[in-house]
XYZ file of C-alpha atoms in Angstrom:
209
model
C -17.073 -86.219 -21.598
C -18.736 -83.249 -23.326
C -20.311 -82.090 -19.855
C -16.611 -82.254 -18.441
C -15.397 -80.454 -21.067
C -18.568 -77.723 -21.446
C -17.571 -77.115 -17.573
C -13.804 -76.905 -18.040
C -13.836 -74.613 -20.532
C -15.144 -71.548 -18.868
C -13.205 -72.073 -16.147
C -9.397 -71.809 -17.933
C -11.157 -68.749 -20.060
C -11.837 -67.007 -16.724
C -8.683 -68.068 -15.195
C -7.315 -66.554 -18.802
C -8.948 -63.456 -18.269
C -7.787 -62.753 -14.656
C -4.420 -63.218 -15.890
C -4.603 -60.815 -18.649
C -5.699 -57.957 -16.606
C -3.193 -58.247 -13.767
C -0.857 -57.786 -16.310
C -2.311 -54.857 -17.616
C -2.643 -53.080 -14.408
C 0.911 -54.239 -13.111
C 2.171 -52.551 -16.566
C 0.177 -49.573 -16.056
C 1.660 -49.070 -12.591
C 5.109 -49.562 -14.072
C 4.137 -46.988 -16.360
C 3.156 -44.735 -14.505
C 5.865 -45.594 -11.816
C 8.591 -44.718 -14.374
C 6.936 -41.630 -15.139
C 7.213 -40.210 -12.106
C 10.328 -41.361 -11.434
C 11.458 -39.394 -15.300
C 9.607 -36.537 -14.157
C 11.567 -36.387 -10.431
C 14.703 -36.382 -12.038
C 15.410 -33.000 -13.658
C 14.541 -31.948 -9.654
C 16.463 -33.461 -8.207
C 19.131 -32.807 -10.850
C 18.563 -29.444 -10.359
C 18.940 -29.637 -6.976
C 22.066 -31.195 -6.514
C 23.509 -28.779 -8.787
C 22.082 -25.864 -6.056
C 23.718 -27.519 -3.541
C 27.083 -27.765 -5.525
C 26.437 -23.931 -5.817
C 26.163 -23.334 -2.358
C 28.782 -25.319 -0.895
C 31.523 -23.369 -3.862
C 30.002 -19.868 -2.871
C 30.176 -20.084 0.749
C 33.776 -21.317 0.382
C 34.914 -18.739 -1.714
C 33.558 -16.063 0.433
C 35.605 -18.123 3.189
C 38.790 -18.063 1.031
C 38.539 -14.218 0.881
C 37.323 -13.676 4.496
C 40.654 -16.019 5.713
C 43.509 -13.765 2.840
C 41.733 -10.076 4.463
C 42.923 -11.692 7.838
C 40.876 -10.848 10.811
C 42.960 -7.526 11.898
C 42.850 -6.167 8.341
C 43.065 -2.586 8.487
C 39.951 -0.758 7.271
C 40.220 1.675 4.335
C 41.461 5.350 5.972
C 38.383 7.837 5.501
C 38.530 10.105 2.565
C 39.982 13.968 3.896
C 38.203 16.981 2.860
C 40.661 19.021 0.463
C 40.467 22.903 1.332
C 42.922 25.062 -0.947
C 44.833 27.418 1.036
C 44.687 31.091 1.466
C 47.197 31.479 -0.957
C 45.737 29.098 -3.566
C 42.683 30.969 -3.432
C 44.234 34.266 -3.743
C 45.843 32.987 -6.833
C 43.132 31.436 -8.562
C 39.764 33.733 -7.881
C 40.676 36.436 -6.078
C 44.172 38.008 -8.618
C 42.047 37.329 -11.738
C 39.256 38.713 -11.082
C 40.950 41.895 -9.438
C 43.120 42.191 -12.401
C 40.267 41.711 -15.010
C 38.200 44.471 -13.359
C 40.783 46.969 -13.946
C 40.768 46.071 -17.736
C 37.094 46.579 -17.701
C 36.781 49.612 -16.473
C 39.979 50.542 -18.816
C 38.435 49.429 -21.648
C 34.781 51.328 -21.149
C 33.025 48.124 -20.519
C 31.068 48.865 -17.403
C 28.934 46.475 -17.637
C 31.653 43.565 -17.200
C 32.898 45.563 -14.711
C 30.407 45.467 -12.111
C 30.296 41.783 -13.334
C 33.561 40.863 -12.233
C 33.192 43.553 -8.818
C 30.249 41.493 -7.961
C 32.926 37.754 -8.864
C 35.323 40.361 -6.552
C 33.679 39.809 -3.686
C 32.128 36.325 -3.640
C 35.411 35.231 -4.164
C 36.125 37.093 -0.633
C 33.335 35.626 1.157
C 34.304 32.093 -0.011
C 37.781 32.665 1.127
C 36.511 33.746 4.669
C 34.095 30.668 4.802
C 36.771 28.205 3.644
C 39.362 29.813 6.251
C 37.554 31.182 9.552
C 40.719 31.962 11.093
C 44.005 32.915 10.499
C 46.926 33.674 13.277
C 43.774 33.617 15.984
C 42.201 35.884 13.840
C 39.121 35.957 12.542
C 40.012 36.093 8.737
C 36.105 36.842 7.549
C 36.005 39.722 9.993
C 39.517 40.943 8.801
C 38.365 41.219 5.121
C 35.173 42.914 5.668
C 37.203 45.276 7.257
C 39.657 46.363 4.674
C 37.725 45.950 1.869
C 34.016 46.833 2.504
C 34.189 50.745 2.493
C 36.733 50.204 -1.258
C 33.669 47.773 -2.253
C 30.881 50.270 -1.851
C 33.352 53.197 -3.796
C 33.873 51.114 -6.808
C 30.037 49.866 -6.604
C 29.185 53.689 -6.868
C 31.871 54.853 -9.757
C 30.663 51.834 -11.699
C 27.488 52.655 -12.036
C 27.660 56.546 -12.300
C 30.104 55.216 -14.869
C 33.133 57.592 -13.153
C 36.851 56.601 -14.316
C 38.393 58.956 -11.940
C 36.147 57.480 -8.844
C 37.158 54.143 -9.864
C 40.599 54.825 -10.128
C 40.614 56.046 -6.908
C 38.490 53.185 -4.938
C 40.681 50.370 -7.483
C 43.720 51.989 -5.797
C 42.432 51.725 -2.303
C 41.278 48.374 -2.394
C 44.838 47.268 -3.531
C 46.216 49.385 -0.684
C 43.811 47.303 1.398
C 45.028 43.737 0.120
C 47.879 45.095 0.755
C 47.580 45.728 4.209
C 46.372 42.477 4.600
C 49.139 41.344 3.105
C 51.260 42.569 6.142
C 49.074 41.465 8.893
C 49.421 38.262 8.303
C 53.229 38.094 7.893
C 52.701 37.589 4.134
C 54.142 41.024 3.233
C 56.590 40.120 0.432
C 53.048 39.697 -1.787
C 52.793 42.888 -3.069
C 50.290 43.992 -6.023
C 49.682 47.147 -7.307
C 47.667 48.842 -9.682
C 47.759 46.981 -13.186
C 49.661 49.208 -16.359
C 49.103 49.089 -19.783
C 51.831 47.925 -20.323
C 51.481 44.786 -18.159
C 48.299 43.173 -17.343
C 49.241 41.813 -14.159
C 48.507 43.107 -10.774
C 51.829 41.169 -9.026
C 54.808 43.431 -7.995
C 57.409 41.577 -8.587
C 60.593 43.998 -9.086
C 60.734 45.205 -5.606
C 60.368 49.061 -6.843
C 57.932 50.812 -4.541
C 54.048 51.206 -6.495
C 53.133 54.631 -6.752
């Protein structure tokens, strides 16, 4: 009886044992099992919500593609704005002519030859802008008429000469003038500036002297 039971014994404490540890390392797969499983899930969360993302932004840009409408007209390309001869005569070419007469009225030669020199970049931005007028070419035709009236006031400035200037200021407004005509645009007529009035526009219809 003892020697059954000294041999029986071992054998269920072994049998014990086995048991034990299966269950250990079947837990400790589970556990690590569920792990991975926790771990996978924010990724593939996060995927999912990528492909959600896709699927909305490809179908919007469908949406927009399908209201356009395949012969949608594109946008009309942006035109160049050029002012025209007469807007540029207005705006830098009267002022300036007007304010170097008050210069040279007033003494101040050195503003003078400042505005002669704004004169006639003003010209040769008006015969770049417009090339040609009436078949014309309009560069050629102010070079022409004003050059030689240029070089007299250029002179009397600097020798500092009222009477020279007065005479050069009057021919280059005879020029513009002339210019005036050619190019059917006679009813412009400016004259020498007065004392009494500022502006170089003849607008009573009385002849300038």
């Amino acid at each position: 009886m003892d020697e059954y039971d000294s041999n029986t014994e071992p054998n269920a404490s072994n049998s014990f044992e086995v048991t034990r540890r299966a269950c250990e390392a079947a837990g400790a797969h589970m556990s690590r099992a569920e792990t991975a499983l926790i771990r996978r899930r924010p990724i593939g969360f996060a995927g999912i919500m990528i492909a959600i993302a896709t699927v909305l932004a490809i179908g919007l840009s469908t949406s927009r593609s399908v209201a356009a409408g395949p012969d949608a007209a594109p946008s009309p390309p942006a035109t160049e704005y050029v002012p025209s001869i007469s807007d540029l005569m207005i705006a830098t070419i009267q002022p300036r002519h007007e304010r170097l007469w008050r210069a040279e009225q007033n003494g101040n030669w050195e503003f003078a030859a400042y505005e002669l020199g704004n004169l006639q970049g003003a010209f040769n931005r008006l015969g770049r802008a417009h090339p040609t007028e009436h078949d014309i070419s309009f560069p050629e035709m102010i070079a022409s008429v004003t050059e030689e009236p240029f070089k007299e006031l250029n002179s009397a400035i600097k020798s500092k000469d009222g009477a020279a200037f007065g005479k050069a200021y009057a021919d280059l407004t005879d020029a513009c003038n002339s210019c005036h005509q050619a190019l059917n645009h006679g009813v412009v007529d400016i004259s020498v500036p007065s004392r009494t009035s500022a502006s170089d526009l003849n607008i009573s219809g009385a002849p300038c002297n």
